[in-house]
Tab-separated table of C-alpha atoms in Angstrom:
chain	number	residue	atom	x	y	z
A	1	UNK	CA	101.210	135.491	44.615
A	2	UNK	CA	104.519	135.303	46.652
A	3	UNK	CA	107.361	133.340	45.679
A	4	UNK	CA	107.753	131.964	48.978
A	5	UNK	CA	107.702	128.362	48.674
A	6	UNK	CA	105.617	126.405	51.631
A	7	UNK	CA	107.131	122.896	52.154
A	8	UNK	CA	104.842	121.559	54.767
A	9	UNK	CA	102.140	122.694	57.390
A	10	UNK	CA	104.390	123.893	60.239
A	11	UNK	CA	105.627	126.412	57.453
A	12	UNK	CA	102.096	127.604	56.390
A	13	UNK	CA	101.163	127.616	59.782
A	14	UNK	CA	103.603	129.625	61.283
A	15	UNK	CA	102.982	132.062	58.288
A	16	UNK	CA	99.421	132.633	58.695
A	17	UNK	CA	100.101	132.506	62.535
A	18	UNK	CA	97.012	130.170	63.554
A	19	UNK	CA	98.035	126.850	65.394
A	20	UNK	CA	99.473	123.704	64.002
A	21	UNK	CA	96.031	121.590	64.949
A	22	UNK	CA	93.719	124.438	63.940
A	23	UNK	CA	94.913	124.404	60.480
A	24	UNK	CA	94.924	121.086	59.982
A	25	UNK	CA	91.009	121.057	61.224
A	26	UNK	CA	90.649	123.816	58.680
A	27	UNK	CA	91.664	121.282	55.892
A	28	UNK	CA	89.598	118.466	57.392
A	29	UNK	CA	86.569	120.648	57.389
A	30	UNK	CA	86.836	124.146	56.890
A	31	UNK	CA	83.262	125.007	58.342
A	32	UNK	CA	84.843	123.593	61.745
A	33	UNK	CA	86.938	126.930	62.428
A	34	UNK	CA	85.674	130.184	63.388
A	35	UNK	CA	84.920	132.348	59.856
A	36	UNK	CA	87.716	135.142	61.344
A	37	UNK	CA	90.398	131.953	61.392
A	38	UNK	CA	89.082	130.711	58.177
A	39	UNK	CA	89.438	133.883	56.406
A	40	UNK	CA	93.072	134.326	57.672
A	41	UNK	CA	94.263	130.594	56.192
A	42	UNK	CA	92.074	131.340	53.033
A	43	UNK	CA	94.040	134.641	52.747
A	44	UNK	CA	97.414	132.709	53.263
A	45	UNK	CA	96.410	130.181	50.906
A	46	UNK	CA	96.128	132.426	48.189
A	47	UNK	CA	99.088	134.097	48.817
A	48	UNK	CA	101.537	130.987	49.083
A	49	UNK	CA	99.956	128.839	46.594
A	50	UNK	CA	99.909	126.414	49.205
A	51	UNK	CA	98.215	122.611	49.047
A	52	UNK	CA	99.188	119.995	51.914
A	53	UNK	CA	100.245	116.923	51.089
A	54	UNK	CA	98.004	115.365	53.125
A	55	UNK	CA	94.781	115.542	50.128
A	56	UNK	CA	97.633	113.382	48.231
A	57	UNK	CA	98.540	110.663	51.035
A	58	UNK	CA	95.267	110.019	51.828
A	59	UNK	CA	93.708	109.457	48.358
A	60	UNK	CA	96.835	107.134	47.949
A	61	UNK	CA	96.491	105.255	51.200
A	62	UNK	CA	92.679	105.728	51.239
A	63	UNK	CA	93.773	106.275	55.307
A	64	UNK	CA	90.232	107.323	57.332
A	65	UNK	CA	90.375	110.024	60.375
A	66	UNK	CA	90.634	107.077	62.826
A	67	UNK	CA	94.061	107.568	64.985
A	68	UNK	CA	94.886	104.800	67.091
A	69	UNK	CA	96.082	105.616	70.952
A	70	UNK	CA	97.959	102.822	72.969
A	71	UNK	CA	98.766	102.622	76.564
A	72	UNK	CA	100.123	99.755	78.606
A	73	UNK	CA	97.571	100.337	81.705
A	74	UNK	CA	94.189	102.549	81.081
A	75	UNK	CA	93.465	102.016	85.037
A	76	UNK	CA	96.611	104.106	85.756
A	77	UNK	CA	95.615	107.870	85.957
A	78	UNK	CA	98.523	108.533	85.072
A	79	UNK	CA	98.251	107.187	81.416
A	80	UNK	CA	94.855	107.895	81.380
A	81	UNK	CA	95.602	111.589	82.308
A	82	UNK	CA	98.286	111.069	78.830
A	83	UNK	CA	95.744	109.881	76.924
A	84	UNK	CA	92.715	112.431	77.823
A	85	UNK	CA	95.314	115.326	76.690
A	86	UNK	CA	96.239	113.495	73.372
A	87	UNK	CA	92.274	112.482	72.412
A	88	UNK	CA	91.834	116.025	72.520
A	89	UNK	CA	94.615	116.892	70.742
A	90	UNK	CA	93.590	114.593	67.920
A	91	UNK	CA	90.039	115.986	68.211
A	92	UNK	CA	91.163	119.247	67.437
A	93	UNK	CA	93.113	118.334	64.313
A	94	UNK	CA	89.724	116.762	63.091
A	95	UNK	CA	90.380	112.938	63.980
A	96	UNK	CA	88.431	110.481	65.718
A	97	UNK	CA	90.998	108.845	68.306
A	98	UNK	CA	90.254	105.752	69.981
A	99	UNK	CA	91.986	104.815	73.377
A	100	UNK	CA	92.922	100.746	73.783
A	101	UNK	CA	95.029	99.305	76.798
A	102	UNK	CA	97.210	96.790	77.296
A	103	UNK	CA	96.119	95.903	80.406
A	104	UNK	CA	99.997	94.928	81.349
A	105	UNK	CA	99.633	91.588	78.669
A	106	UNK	CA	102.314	91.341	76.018
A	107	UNK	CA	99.219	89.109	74.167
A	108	UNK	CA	96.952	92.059	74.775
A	109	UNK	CA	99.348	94.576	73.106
A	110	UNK	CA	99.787	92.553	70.101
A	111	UNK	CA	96.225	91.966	70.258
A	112	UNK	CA	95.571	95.888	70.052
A	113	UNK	CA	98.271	96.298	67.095
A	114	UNK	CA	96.194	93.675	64.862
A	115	UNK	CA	92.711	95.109	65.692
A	116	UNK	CA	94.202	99.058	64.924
A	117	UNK	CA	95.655	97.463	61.646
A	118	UNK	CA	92.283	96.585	60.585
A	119	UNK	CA	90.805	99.773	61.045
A	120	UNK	CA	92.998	101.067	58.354
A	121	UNK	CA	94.372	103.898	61.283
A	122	UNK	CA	95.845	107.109	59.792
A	123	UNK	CA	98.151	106.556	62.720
A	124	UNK	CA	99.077	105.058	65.961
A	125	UNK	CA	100.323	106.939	69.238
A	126	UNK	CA	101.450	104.109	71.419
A	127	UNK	CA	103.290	104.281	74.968
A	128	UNK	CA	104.476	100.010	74.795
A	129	UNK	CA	104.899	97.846	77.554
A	130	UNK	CA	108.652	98.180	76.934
A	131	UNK	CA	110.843	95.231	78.124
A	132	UNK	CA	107.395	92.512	77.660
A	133	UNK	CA	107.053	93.982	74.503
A	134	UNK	CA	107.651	92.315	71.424
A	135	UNK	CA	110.135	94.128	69.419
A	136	UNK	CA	110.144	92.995	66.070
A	137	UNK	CA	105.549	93.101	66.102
A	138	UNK	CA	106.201	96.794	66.545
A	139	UNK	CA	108.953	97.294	64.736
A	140	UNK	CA	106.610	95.734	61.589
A	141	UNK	CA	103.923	97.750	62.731
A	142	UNK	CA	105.696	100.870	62.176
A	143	UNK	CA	106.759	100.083	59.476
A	144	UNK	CA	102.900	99.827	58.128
A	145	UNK	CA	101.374	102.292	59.770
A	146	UNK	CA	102.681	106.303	60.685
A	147	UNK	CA	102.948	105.693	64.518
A	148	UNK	CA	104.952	107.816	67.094
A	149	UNK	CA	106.167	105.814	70.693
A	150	UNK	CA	105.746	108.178	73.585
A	151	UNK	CA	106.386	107.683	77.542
A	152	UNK	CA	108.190	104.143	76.685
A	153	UNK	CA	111.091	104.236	74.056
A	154	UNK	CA	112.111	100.967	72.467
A	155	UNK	CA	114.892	101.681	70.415
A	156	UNK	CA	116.266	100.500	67.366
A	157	UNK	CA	112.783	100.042	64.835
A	158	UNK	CA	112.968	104.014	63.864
A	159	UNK	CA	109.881	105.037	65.037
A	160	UNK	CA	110.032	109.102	66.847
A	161	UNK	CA	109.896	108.943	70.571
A	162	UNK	CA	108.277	111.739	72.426
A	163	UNK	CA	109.012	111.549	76.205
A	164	UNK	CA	110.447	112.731	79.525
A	165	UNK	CA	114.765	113.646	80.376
A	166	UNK	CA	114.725	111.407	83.316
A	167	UNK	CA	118.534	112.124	83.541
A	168	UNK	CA	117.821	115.850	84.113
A	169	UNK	CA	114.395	115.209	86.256
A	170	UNK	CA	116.020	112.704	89.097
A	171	UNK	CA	119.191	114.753	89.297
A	172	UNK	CA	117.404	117.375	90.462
A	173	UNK	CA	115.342	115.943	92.980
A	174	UNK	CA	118.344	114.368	94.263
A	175	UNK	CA	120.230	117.329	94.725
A	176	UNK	CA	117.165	118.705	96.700
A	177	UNK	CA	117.085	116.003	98.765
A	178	UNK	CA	120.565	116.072	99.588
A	179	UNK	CA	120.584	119.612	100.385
A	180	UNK	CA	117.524	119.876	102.934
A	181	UNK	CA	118.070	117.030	104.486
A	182	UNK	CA	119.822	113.328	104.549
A	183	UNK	CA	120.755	111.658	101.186
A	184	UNK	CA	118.230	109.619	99.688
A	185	UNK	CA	118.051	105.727	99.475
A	186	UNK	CA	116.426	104.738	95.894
A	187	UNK	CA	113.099	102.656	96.649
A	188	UNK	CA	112.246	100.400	93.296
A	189	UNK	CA	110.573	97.359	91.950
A	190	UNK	CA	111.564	95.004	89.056
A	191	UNK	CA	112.067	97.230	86.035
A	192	UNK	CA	108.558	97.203	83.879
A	193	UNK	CA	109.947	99.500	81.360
A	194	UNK	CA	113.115	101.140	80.081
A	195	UNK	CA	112.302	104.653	82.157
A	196	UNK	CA	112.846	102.410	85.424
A	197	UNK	CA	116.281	101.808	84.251
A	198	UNK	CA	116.559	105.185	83.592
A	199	UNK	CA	115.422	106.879	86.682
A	200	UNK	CA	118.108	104.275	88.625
A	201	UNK	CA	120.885	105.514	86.827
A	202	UNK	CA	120.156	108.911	86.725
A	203	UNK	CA	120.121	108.504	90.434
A	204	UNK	CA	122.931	106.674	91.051
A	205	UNK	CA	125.530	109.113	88.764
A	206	UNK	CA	123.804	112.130	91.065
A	207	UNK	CA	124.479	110.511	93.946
A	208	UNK	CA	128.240	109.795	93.258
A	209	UNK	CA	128.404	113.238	91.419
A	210	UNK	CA	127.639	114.719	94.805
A	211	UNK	CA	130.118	112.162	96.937
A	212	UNK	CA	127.599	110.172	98.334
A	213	UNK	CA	127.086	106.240	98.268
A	214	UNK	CA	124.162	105.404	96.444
A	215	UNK	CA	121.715	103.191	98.314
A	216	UNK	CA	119.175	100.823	96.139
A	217	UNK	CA	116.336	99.076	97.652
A	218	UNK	CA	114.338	96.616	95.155
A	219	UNK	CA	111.198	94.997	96.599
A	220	UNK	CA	109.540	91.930	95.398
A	221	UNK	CA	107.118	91.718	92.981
A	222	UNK	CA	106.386	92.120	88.989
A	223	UNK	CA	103.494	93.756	86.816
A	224	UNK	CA	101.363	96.451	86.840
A	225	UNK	CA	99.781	96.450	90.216
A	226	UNK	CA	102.577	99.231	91.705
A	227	UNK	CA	100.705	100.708	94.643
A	228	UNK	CA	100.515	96.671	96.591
A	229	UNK	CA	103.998	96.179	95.488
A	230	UNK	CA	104.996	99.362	97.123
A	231	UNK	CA	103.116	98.426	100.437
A	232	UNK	CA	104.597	95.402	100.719
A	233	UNK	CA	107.785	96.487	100.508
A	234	UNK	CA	107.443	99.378	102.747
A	235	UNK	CA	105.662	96.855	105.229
A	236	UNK	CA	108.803	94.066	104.619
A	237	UNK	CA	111.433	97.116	105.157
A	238	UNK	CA	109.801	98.481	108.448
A	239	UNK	CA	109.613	95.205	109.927
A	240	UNK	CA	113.650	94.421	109.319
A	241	UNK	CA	114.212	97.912	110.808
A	242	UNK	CA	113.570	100.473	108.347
A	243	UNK	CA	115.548	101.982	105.227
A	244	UNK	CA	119.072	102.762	104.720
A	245	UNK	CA	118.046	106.514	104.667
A	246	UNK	CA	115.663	108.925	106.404
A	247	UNK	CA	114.684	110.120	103.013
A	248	UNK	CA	113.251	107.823	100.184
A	249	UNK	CA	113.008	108.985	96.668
A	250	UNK	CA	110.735	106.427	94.905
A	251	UNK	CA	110.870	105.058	91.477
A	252	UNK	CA	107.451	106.532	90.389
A	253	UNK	CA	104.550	107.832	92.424
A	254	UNK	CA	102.217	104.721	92.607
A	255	UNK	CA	104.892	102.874	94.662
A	256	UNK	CA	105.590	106.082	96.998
A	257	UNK	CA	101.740	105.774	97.407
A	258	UNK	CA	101.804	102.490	98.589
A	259	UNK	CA	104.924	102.738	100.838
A	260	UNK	CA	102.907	106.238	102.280
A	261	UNK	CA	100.439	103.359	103.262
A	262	UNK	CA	102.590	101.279	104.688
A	263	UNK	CA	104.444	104.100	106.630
A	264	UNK	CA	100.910	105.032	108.169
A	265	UNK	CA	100.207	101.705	109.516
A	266	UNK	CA	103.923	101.439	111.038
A	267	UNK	CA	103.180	104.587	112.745
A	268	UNK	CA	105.885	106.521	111.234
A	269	UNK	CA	105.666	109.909	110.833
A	270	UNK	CA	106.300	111.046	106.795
A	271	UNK	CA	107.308	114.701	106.348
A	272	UNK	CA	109.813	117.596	106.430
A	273	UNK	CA	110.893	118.728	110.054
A	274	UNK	CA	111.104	118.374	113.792
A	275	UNK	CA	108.930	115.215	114.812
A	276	UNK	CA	109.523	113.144	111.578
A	277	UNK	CA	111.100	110.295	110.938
A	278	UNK	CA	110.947	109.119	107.081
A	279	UNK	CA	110.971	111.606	104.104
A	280	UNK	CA	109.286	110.300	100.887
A	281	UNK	CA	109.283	111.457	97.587
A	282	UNK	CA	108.481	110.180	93.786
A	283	UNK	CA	108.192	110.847	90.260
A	284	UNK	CA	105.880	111.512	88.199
A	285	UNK	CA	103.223	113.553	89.685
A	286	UNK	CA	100.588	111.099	89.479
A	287	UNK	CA	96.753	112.676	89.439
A	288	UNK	CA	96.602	111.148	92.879
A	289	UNK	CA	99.728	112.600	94.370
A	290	UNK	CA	98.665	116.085	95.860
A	291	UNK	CA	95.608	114.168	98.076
A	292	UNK	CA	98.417	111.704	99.787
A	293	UNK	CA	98.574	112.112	103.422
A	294	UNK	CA	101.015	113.782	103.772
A	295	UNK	CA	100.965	115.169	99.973
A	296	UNK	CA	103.326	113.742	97.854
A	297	UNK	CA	107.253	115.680	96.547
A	298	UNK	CA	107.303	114.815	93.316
A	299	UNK	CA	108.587	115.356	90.061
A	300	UNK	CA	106.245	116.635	87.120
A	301	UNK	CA	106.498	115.143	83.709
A	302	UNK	CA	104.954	118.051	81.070
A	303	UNK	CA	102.003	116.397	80.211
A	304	UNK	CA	101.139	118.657	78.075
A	305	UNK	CA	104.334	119.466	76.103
A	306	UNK	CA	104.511	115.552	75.736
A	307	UNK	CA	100.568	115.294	74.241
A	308	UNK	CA	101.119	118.362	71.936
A	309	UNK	CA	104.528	117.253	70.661
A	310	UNK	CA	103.490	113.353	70.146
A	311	UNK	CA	100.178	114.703	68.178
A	312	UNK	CA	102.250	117.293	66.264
A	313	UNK	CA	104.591	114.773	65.050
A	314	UNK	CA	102.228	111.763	64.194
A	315	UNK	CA	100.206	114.600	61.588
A	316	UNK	CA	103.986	115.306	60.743
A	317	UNK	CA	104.011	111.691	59.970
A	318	UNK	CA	100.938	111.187	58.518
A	319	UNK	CA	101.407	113.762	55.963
A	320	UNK	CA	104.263	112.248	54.245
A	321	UNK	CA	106.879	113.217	56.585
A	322	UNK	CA	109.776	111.181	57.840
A	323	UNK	CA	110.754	109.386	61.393
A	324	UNK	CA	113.909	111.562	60.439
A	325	UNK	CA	112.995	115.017	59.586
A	326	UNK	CA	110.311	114.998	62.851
A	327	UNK	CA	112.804	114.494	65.175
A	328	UNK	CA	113.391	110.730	66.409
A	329	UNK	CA	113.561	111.970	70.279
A	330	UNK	CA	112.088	114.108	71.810
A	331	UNK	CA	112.476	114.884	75.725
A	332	UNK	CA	110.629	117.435	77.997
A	333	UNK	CA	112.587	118.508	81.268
A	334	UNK	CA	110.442	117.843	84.610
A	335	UNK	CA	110.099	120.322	87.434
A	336	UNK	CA	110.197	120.144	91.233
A	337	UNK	CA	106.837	119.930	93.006
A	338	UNK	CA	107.597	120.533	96.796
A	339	UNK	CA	105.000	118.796	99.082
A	340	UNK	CA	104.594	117.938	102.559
A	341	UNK	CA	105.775	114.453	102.538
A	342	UNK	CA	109.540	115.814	102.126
């Protein structure tokens, strides 16, 4: 037997070199992995005398395999995108994750929190409303139940947060922008969540960073429905005269979307080039985005890095660990998509 002591399942993991999810599958149900991969942990079990804690938590807690996954709007493929890659995630760690939405409804969310309670969770992934949410209902939530916040931070109540750098993701796009053509105006709606803020004033230091005058448009309207808000802006702006800019870089993709709508039915022209007059971009890149007429610029968010990470850390969580020793933030950089519409 080797003296090495294993502390936790990252440990034995990276020792036996089979993934993070696979081996905690193998301890669900060891029948569930290929005989080759079960050999290899078996051998690595008997050489590090190693037993997760998680046998221990759960005959304390008496937690069941149900994990609990949260978003704020199920009908936006973008969170339903999120939540496809972290169901399958949890599948493959041997859990049973259900999907519930907010629907956009503070009483919804708290609504959601109550009914995962009762299904005595082993945890909760949960992307919150954000500024309609109630703070102090999820703060005591997490303090109940092992439960990791991604996409939507609400600080202050402890809980990890697994997420994108918007203040290295807008930067960049601006500074595209900027260079291939003229400096963009920032298109936005009433702020629905903290990454709204966020994404502003990430653009507005870039802007003054490069020595230009930052230019914010906010339209009208509030909730979830993005794509109508950003139509009727874009419809409102066209018919005072247009934007401050030739080039718009949108809050998120579901209001470029609807302002790509509006530009159509103006008759302006959207794209990079001789014989355009209005470059659009967003953020994001929304399912949706690449079948835009023209396709959409964006910025990708990792949805992947951000599913694996958020899973990694809730089983992190649900083992015993602490919101301190996972890693309370988490942030994935975003990359450039280049598209016709700028």
């Amino acid at each position: 037997m080797s003296e090495d002591k294993i502390r936790n399942m990252e440990e034995f993991s990276a020792k036996c070199g089979v993934s993070r999810p696979t081996v905690s599958k193998y301890f669900n149900d060891p029948n569930s992995v290929r005989k080759s991969t079960r050999d290899r942990i078996e051998a690595a079990l008997e050489q590090f005398d190693f037993r997760p804690n998680v046998y221990a938590v759960n005959q304390n807690r008496r937690l069941t395999k149900n994990i609990g996954i949260v978003v704020p709007f199920v009908a936006d493929p973008f969170f339903a995108e999120l939540a496809r890659n972290i169901e399958r995630r949890c599948i493959d760690a041997g859990f049973s994750p259900s999907t519930f939405s907010a629907h956009g409804s503070l009483d919804y969310e708290n609504e959601i929190l109550d009914t995962i309670r009762s299904m005595r969770p082993a945890g909760v992934l949960l992307a919150p409303l954000g500024r309609a949410s109630d703070k102090k209902k999820i703060e005591a939530f997490c303090q109940n139940v092992p439960t990791v916040l991604f996409d939507c931070n609400i600080e202050g109540i402890g809980a990890p947060f697994i997420g994108s750098n918007n203040f290295q993701s807008v930067p960049l796009m601006v500074d595209y922008l900027c260079r291939t053509g003229e400096p963009p105006c920032f298109f936005e709606m009433a702020p629905v969540n903290p990454n709204a803020n966020k994404r502003r004033d990430a653009y507005r230091s870039a802007m003054e960073r490069l020595g230009h005058e930052p230019k914010i448009v906010r339209v009208d309207g509030q909730g979830w429905e993005f794509e109508n808000i950003g139509y009727a802006g874009g419809i409102r702006a066209f018919a005072e005269g247009g934007f401050p800019s030739r080039t718009v870089l949108c809050s998120n993709d579901r209001l470029a979307i609807g302002l790509l709508a509006a530009a159509y039915e103006n008759g302006v022209r959207v794209g990079l080039g001789e014989g355009y007059s209005l470059r659009v971009a967003g953020h994001d890149d929304h399912p949706f985005a690449r079948f835009t007429c023209p396709s959409l610029t964006t910025m990708a968010q990792d949805y992947k890095a951000i599913s694996e990470r958020s899973v990694e850390t809730l089983l992190h969580l649900i083992e015993g660990g602490s919101a301190d020793d996972s890693g309370c933030e988490s942030l994935f950089d975003g990359h450039l998509v280049l598209r016709a519409s700028a």
